[in-house]
Short mmCIF file of C-alpha atoms in Angstrom, two decimals:
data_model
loop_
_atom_site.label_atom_id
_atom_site.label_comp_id
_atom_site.label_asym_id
_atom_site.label_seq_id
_atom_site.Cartn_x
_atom_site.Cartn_y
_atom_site.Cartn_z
CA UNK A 356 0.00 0.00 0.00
CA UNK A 357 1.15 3.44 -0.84
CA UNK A 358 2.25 5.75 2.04
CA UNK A 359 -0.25 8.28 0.52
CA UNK A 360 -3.65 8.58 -0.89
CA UNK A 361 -5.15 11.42 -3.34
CA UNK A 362 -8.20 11.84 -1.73
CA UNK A 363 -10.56 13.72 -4.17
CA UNK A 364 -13.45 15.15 -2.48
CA UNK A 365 -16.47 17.24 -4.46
CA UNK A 366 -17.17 20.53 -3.51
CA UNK A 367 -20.44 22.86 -4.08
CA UNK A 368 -21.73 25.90 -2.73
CA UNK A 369 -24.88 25.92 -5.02
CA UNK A 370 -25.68 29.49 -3.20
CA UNK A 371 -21.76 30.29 -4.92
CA UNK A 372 -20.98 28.12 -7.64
CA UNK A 373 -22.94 27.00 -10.59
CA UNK A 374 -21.35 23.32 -10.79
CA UNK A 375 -20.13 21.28 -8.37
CA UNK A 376 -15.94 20.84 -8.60
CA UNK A 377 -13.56 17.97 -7.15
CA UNK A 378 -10.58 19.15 -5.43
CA UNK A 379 -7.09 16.40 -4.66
CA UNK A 380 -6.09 16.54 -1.06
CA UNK A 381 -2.79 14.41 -0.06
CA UNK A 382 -3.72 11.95 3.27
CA UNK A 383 -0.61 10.02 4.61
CA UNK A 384 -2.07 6.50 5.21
CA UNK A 385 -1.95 4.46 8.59
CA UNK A 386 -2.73 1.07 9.29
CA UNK A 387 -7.20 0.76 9.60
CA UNK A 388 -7.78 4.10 7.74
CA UNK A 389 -11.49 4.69 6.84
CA UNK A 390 -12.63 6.89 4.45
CA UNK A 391 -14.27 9.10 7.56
CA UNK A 392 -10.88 9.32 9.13
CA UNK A 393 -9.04 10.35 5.61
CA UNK A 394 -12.23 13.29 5.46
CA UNK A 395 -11.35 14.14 8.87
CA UNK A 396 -7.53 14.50 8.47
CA UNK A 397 -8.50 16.45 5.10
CA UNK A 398 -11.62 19.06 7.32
CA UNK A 399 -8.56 19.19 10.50
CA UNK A 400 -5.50 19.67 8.96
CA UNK A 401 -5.99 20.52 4.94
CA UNK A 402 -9.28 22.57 4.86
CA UNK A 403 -11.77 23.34 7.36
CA UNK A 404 -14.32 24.43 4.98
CA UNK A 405 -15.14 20.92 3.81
CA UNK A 406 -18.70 20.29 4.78
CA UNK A 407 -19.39 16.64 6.20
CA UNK A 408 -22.00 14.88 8.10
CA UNK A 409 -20.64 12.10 10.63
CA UNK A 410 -21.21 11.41 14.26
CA UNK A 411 -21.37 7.52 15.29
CA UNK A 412 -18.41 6.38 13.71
CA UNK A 413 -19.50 3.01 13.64
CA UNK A 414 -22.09 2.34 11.32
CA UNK A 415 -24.86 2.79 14.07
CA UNK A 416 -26.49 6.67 12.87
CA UNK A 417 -26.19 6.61 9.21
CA UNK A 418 -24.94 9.97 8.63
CA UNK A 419 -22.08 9.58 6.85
CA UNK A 420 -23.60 7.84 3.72
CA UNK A 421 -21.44 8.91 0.65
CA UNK A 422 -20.69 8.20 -3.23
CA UNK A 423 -17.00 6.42 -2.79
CA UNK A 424 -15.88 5.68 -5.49
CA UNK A 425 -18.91 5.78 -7.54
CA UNK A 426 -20.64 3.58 -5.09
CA UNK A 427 -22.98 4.66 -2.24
CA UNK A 428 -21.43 3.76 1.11
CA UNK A 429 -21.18 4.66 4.79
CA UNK A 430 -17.68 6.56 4.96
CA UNK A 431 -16.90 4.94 8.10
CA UNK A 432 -17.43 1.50 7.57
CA UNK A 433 -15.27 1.77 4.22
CA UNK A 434 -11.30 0.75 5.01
CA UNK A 435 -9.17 2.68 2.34
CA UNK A 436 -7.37 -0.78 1.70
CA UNK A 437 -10.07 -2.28 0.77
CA UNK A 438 -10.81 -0.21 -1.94
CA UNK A 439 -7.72 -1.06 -3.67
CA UNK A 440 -6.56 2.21 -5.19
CA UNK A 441 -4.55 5.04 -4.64
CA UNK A 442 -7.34 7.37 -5.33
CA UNK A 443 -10.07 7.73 -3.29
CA UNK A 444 -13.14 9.99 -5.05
CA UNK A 445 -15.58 11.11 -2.53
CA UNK A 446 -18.77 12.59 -3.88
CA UNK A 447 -22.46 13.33 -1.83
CA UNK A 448 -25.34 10.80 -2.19
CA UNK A 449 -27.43 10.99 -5.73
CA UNK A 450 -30.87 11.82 -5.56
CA UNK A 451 -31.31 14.45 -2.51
CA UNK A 452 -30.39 17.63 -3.16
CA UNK A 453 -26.80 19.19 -2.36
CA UNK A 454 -26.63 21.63 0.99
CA UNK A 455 -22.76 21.98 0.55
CA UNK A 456 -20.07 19.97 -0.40
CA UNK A 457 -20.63 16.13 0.78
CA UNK A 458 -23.94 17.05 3.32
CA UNK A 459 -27.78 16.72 1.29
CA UNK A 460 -30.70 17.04 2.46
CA UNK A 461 -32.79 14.36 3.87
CA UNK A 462 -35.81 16.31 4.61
CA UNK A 463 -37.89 14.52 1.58
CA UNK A 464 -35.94 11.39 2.57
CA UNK A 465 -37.53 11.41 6.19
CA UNK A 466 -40.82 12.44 4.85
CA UNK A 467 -41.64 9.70 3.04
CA UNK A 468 -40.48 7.52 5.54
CA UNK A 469 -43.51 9.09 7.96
CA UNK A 470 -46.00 8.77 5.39
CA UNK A 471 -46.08 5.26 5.62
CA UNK A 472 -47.63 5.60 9.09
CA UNK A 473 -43.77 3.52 10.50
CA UNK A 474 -45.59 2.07 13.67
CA UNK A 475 -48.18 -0.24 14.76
CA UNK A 476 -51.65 1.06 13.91
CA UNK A 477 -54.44 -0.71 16.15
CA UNK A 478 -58.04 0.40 15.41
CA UNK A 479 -61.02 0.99 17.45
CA UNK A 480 -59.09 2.60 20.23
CA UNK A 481 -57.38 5.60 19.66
CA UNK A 482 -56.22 5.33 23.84
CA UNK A 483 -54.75 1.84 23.50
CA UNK A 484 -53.02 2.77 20.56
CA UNK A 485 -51.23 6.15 22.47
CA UNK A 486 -51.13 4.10 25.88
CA UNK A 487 -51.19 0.09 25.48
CA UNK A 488 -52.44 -1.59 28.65
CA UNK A 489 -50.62 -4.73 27.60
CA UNK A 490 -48.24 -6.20 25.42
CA UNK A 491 -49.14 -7.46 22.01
CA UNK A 492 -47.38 -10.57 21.30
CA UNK A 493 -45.79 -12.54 18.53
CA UNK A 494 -44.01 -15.50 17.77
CA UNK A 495 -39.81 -15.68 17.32
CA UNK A 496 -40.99 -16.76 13.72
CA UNK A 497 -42.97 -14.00 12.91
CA UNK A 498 -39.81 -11.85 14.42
CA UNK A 499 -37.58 -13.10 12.28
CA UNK A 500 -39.52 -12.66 8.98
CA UNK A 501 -39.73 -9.07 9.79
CA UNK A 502 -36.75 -8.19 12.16
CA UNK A 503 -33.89 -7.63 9.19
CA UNK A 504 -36.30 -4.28 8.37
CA UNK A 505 -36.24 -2.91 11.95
CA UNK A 506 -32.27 -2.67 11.61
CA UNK A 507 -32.03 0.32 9.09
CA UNK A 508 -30.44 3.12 10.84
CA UNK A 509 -32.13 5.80 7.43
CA UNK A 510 -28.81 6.60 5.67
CA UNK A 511 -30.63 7.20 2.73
CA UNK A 512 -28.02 4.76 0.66
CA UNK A 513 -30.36 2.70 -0.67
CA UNK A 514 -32.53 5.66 -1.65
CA UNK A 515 -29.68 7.35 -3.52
CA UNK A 516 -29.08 4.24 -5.32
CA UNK A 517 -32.40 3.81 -6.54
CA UNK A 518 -32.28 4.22 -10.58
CA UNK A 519 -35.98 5.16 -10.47
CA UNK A 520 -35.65 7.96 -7.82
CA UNK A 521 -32.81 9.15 -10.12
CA UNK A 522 -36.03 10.12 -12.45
CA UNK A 523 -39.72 10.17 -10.14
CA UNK A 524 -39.22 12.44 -7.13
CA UNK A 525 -42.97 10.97 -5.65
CA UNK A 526 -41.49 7.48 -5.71
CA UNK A 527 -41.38 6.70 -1.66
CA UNK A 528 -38.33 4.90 -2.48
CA UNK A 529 -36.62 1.45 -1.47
CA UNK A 530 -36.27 2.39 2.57
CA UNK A 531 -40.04 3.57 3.32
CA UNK A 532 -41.00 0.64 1.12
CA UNK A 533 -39.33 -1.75 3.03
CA UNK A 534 -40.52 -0.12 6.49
CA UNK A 535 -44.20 -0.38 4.85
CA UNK A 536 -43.14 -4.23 4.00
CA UNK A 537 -41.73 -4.25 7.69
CA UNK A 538 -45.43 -3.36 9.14
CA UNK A 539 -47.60 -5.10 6.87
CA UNK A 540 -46.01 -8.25 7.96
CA UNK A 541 -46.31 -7.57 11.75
CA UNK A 542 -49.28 -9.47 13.10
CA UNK A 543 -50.27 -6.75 15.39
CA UNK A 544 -50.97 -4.16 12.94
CA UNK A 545 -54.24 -3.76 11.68
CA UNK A 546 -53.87 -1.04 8.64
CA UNK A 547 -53.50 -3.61 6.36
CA UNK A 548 -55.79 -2.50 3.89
CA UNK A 549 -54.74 1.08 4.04
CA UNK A 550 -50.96 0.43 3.83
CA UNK A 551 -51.81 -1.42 0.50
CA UNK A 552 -53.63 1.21 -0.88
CA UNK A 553 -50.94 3.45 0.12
CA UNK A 554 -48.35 1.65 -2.55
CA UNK A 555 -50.90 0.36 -5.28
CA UNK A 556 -50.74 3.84 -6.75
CA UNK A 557 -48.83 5.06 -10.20
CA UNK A 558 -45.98 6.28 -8.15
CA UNK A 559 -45.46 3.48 -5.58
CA UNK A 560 -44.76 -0.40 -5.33
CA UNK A 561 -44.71 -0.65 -9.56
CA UNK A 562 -42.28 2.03 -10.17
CA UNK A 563 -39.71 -0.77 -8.45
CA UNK A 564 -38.22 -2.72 -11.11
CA UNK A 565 -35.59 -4.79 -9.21
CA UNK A 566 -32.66 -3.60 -9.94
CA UNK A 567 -31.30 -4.32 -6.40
CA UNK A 568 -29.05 -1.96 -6.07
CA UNK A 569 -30.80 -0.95 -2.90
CA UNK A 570 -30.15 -4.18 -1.23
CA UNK A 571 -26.65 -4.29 -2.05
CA UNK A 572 -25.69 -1.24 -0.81
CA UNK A 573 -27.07 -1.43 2.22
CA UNK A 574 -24.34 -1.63 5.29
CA UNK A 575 -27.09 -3.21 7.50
CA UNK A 576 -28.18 -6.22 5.84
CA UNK A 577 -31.57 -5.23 5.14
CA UNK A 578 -32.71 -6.37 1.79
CA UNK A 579 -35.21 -3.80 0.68
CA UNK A 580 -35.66 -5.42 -2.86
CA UNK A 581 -36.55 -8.53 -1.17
CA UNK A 582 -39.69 -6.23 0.48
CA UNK A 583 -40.90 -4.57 -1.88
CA UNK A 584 -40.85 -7.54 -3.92
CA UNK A 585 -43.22 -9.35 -1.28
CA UNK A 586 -45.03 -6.09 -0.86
CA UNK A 587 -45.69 -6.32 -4.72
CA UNK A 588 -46.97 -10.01 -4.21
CA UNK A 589 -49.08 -8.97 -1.09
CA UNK A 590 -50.90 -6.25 -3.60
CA UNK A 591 -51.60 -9.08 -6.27
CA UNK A 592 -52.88 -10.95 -3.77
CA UNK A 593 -55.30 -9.03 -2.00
CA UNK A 594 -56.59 -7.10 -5.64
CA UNK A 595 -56.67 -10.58 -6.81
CA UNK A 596 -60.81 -11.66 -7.94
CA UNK A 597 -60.38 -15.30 -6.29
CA UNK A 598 -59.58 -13.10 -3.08
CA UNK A 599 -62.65 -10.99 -3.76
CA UNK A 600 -65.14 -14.16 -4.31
CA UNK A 601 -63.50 -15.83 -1.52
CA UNK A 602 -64.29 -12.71 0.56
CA UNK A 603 -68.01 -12.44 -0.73
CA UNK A 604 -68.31 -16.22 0.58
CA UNK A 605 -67.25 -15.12 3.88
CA UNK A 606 -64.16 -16.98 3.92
CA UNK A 607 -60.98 -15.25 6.11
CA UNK A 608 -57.91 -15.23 2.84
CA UNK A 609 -55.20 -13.53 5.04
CA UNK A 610 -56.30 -15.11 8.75
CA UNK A 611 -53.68 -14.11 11.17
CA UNK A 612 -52.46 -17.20 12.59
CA UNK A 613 -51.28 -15.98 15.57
CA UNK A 614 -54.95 -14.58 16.89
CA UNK A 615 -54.72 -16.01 20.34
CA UNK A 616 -51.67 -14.75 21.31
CA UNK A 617 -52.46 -11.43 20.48
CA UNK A 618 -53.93 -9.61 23.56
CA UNK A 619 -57.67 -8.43 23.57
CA UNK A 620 -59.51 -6.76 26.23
CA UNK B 1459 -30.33 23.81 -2.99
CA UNK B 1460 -28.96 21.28 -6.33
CA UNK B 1461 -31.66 19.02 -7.18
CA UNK B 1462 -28.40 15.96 -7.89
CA UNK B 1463 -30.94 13.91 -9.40
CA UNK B 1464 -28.97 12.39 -12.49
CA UNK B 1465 -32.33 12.20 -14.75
CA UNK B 1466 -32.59 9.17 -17.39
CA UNK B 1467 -28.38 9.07 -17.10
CA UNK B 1468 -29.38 7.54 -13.10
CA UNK B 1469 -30.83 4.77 -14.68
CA UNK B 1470 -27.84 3.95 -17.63
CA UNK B 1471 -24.97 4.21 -14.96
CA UNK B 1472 -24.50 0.31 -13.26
CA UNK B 1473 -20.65 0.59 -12.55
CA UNK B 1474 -19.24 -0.31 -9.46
CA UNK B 1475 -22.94 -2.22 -8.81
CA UNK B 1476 -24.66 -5.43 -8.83
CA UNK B 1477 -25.37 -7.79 -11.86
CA UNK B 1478 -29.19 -7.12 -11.08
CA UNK B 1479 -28.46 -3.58 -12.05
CA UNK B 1480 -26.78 -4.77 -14.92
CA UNK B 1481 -29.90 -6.74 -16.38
CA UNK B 1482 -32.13 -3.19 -15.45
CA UNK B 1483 -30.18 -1.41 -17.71
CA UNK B 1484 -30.29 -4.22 -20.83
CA UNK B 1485 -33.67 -4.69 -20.27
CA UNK B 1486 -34.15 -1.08 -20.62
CA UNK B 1487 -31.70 -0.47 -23.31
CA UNK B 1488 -33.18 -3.86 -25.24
CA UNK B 1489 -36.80 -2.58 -24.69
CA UNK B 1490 -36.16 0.31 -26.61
CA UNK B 1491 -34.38 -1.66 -29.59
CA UNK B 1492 -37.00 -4.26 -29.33
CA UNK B 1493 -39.45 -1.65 -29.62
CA UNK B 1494 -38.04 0.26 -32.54
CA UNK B 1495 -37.50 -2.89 -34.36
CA UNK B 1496 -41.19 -3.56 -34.07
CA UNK B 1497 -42.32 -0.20 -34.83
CA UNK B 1498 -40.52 -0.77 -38.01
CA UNK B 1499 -41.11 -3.62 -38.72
CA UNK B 1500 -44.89 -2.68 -38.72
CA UNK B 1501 -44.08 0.01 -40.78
CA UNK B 1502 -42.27 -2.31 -43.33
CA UNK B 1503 -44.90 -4.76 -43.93
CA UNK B 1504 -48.03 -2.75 -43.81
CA UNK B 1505 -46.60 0.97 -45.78
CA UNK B 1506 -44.03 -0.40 -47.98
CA UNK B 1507 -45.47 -4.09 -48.79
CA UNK B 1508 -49.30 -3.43 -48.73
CA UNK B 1509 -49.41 0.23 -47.47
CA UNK B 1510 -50.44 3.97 -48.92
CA UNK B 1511 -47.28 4.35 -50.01
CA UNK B 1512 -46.21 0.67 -51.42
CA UNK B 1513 -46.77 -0.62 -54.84
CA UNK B 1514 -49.87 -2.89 -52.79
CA UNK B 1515 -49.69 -6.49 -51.48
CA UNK B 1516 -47.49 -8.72 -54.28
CA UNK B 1517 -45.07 -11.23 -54.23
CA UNK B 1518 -42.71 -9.17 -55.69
CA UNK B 1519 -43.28 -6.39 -53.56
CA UNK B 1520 -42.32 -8.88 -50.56
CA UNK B 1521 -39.42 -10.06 -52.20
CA UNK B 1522 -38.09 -7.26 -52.85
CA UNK B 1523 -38.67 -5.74 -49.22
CA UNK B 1524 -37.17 -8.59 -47.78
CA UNK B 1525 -33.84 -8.26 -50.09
CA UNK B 1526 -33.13 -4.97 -47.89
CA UNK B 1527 -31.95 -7.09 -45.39
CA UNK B 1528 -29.78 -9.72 -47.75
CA UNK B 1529 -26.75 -8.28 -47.04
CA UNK B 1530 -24.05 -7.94 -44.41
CA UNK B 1531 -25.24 -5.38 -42.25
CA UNK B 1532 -28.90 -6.44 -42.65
CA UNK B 1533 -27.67 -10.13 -41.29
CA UNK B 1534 -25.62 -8.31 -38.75
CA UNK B 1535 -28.83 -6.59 -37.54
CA UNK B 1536 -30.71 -9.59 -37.82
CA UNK B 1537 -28.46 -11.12 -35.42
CA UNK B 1538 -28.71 -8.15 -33.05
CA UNK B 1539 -32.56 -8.35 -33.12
CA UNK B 1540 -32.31 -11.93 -32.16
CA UNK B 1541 -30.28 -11.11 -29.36
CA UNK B 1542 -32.29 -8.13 -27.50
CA UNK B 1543 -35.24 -10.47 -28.03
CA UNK B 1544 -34.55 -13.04 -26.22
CA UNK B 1545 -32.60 -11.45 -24.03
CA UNK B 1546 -35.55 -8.96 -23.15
CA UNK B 1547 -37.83 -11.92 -22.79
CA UNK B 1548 -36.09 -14.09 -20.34
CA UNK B 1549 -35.11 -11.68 -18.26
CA UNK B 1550 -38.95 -10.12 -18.24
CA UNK B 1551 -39.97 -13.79 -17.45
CA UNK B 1552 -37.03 -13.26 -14.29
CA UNK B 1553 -38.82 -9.68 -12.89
CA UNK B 1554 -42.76 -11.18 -13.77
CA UNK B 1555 -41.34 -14.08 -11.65
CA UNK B 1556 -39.97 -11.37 -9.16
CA UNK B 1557 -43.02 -9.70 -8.75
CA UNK B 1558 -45.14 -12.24 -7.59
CA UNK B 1559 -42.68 -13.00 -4.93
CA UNK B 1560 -41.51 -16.68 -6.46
CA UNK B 1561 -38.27 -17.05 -6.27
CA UNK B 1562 -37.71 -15.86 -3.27
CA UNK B 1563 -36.43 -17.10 -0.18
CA UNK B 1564 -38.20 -15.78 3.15
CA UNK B 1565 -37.10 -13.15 5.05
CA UNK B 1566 -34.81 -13.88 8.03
CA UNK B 1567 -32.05 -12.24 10.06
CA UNK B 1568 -29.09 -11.40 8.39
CA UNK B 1569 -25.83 -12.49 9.28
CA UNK B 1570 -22.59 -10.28 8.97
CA UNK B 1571 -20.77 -10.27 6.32
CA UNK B 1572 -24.50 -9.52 5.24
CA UNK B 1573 -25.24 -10.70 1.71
CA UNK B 1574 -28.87 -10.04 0.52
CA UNK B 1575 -31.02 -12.62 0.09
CA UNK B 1576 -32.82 -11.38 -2.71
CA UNK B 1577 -29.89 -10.91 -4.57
CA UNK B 1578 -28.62 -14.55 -3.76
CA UNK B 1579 -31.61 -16.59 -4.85
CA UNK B 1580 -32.54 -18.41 -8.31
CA UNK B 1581 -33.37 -14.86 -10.02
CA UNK B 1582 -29.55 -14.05 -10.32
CA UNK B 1583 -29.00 -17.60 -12.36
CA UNK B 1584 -31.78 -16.64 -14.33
CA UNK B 1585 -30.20 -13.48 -15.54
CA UNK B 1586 -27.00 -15.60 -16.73
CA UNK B 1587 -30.01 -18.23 -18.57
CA UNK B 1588 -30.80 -14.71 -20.31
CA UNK B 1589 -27.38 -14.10 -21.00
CA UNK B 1590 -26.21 -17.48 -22.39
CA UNK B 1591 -29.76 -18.31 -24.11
CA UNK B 1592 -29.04 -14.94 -25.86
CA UNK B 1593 -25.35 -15.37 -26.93
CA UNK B 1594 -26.27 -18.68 -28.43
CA UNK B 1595 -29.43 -18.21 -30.56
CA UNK B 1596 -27.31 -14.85 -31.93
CA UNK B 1597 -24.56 -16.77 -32.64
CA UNK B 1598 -27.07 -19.86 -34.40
CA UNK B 1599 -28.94 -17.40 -36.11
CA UNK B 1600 -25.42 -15.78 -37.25
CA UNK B 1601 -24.07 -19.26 -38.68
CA UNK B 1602 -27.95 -19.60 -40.71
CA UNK B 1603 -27.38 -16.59 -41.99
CA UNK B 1604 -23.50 -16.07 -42.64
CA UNK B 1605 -23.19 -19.68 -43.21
#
């Protein structure tokens, strides 16, 4: 490994400048070097006017997601060795707009992560939803098929690598999908019918085309393709017309299995 | 603020990413050809061999259309139709299959080094069935028409 790295970071001032620039910085290496500590060697020593986003520095708050290398990541998760070149490029997340140099703006980001309604909705009782009297219950299987989705810490990477919200700004994009997968599959909730009329719409579920970029880039293991995919398959199935007879027969198509456990006053 | 939304050039750009985002971009790319081929090929057969502006519906008028593409680069485009085509429609079989949730495994905890399961299942051999099937009916259809 070479002693030194060109670290090339992009810099904007859209209230200044018209295009966004990169400038080279020099960063002597040491052993374990993240990209995070290379940005902070370049904002302590180099240029204290680089605008960056960190706090955690261990992949737990997902503020330092980045374009490295043409490829979103979380700046302090990436070691400079393993990126295998002498050149670092450092660049801010595609699709949210640019506040300065590496730090967007997640406002829209965080938006339409709320309008999926991200909690357990229970109807009837608008006190036991704000003040449960009890615990509602589930089984470690029905944990595990939803669990992976409660890990995402919102770094927006999977949102900035979403080809489709490189082009439709209404799309809710992969993370609120996945959090409206997450819910939909939780026994306890009881919006089902709403949350799939919140994605069967021209800009929701079907704007996905799998390109999975989402899932791969995400440092937390959550597979968001994987979600919306099943989200996708739980539209078909409830808009399906063997659902709809089934229904008019008075059968129960999606029965939660786990009725008894669940608590009821 | 910048918008940094890349526009239609967001949806061309797969380096440093998956094979999945690979296929999005053929399919997308072999859409279009696919779709342009058709177009004219409708507009062949129905304005130049029976059309307004063809001599009407003959033998000859066939023939002759069809001699536009007995040559080199009509064979070579030929080929390249062949290609997209098949290419386009077993990889559309992968994402119909992908939409209804088949081919996927459950969802379950993930284990560091995390590898997504989505992106691990039969759907990724499928695109490399789309690949291969592809290569080889170009390359038959190449040695029927070169040979």
């Amino acid at each position: 490994m070479a002693d030194e790295l060109a670290l090339r970071i992009q810099r904007f001032d859209p209230s200044m400048e018209e295009r966004p620039h990169l400038e080279r910085y020099a960063i002597p290496l040491k052993d374990g070097m993240t990209v995070l500590d290379a940005l902070i060697y370049a904002k302590d020593t180099l240029d204290h006017g680089i605008a960056m986003r960190f706090s955690c520095r261990m992949a737990s708050c997902g503020s330092c997601g980045m374009k490295i290398n043409g490829r979103p990541r979380l700046a302090c998760e990436t070691q400079l060795k393993d990126l295998r070149s002498s050149t670092v490029t450092v660049q801010p997340m595609d699709n949210f707009p640019i506040v300065r140099d590496l730090v967007v703006d997640l406002e829209s980001f965080f938006s339409k992560h709320r309008s999926v309604s991200p909690h357990l909705v229970r109807k009837g009782d608008e006190k036991e939803q704000e003040s449960p009297t009890g615990e509602y219950l589930m089984t470690p299987q029905e944990l595990d098929s939803l669990v992976q989705f409660t890990y995402c810490i919102k770094c927006g990477l999977c949102s900035s690598s979403c080809p489709t919200g490189s082009t439709d700004s209404l799309f809710p994009g992969p993370q609120a999908l996945a959090q409206e997968f997450r819910y939909l599959q939780d026994p306890r909730d009881e919006a089902r019918e709403e949350r799939l009329d919140l994605v069967d719409t021209e800009h929701g579920v079907w704007r996905c085309h799998f390109a999975g970029t989402c899932s791969a880039v995400c440092p937390k293991g959550v597979d968001p393709a994987l979600g919306i995919q099943l989200l996708k398959r739980h539209v078909m199935a409830a808009r399906s017309p063997f659902r709809r007879r089934r229904e008019r027969k008075g059968a129960k198509v999606f029965p939660n299995p786990n009725e008894d456990l669940l608590r009821k006053d | 603020m910048a918008t940094n939304k890349r526009g239609v050039a967001g949806w061309l750009d797969p380096l440093h990413l998956n094979i999945e985002r690979w296929a999005y971009v053929f399919q997308r790319v072999t859409g279009l050809a696919v779709l342009a081929y058709v177009l004219g090929h409708i507009g062949d057969t129905s304005f130049f061999v029976g059309g307004p502006f063809g001599e009407g519906p003959s033998p000859s008028s066939w023939s002759s259309d069809l001699s536009v593409t007995e040559n080199a680069f009509g064979h070579v485009v030929l080929v390249m139709v062949v290609l997209v085509v098949v290419y386009h429609g077993i990889n559309g079989i992968r994402l119909i299959l992908s939409e209804y949730g088949m081919i996927f495994a459950k969802p379950s905890r993930p284990d560091y080094p995390y590898k997504a399961k989505s992106l691990r299942t039969v759907q990724k051999h499928l695109i490399w069935v789309a690949i291969i099937a592809a290569i080889l009916a170009a390359l038959y259809t190449g040695g029927t028409l070169f040979g």
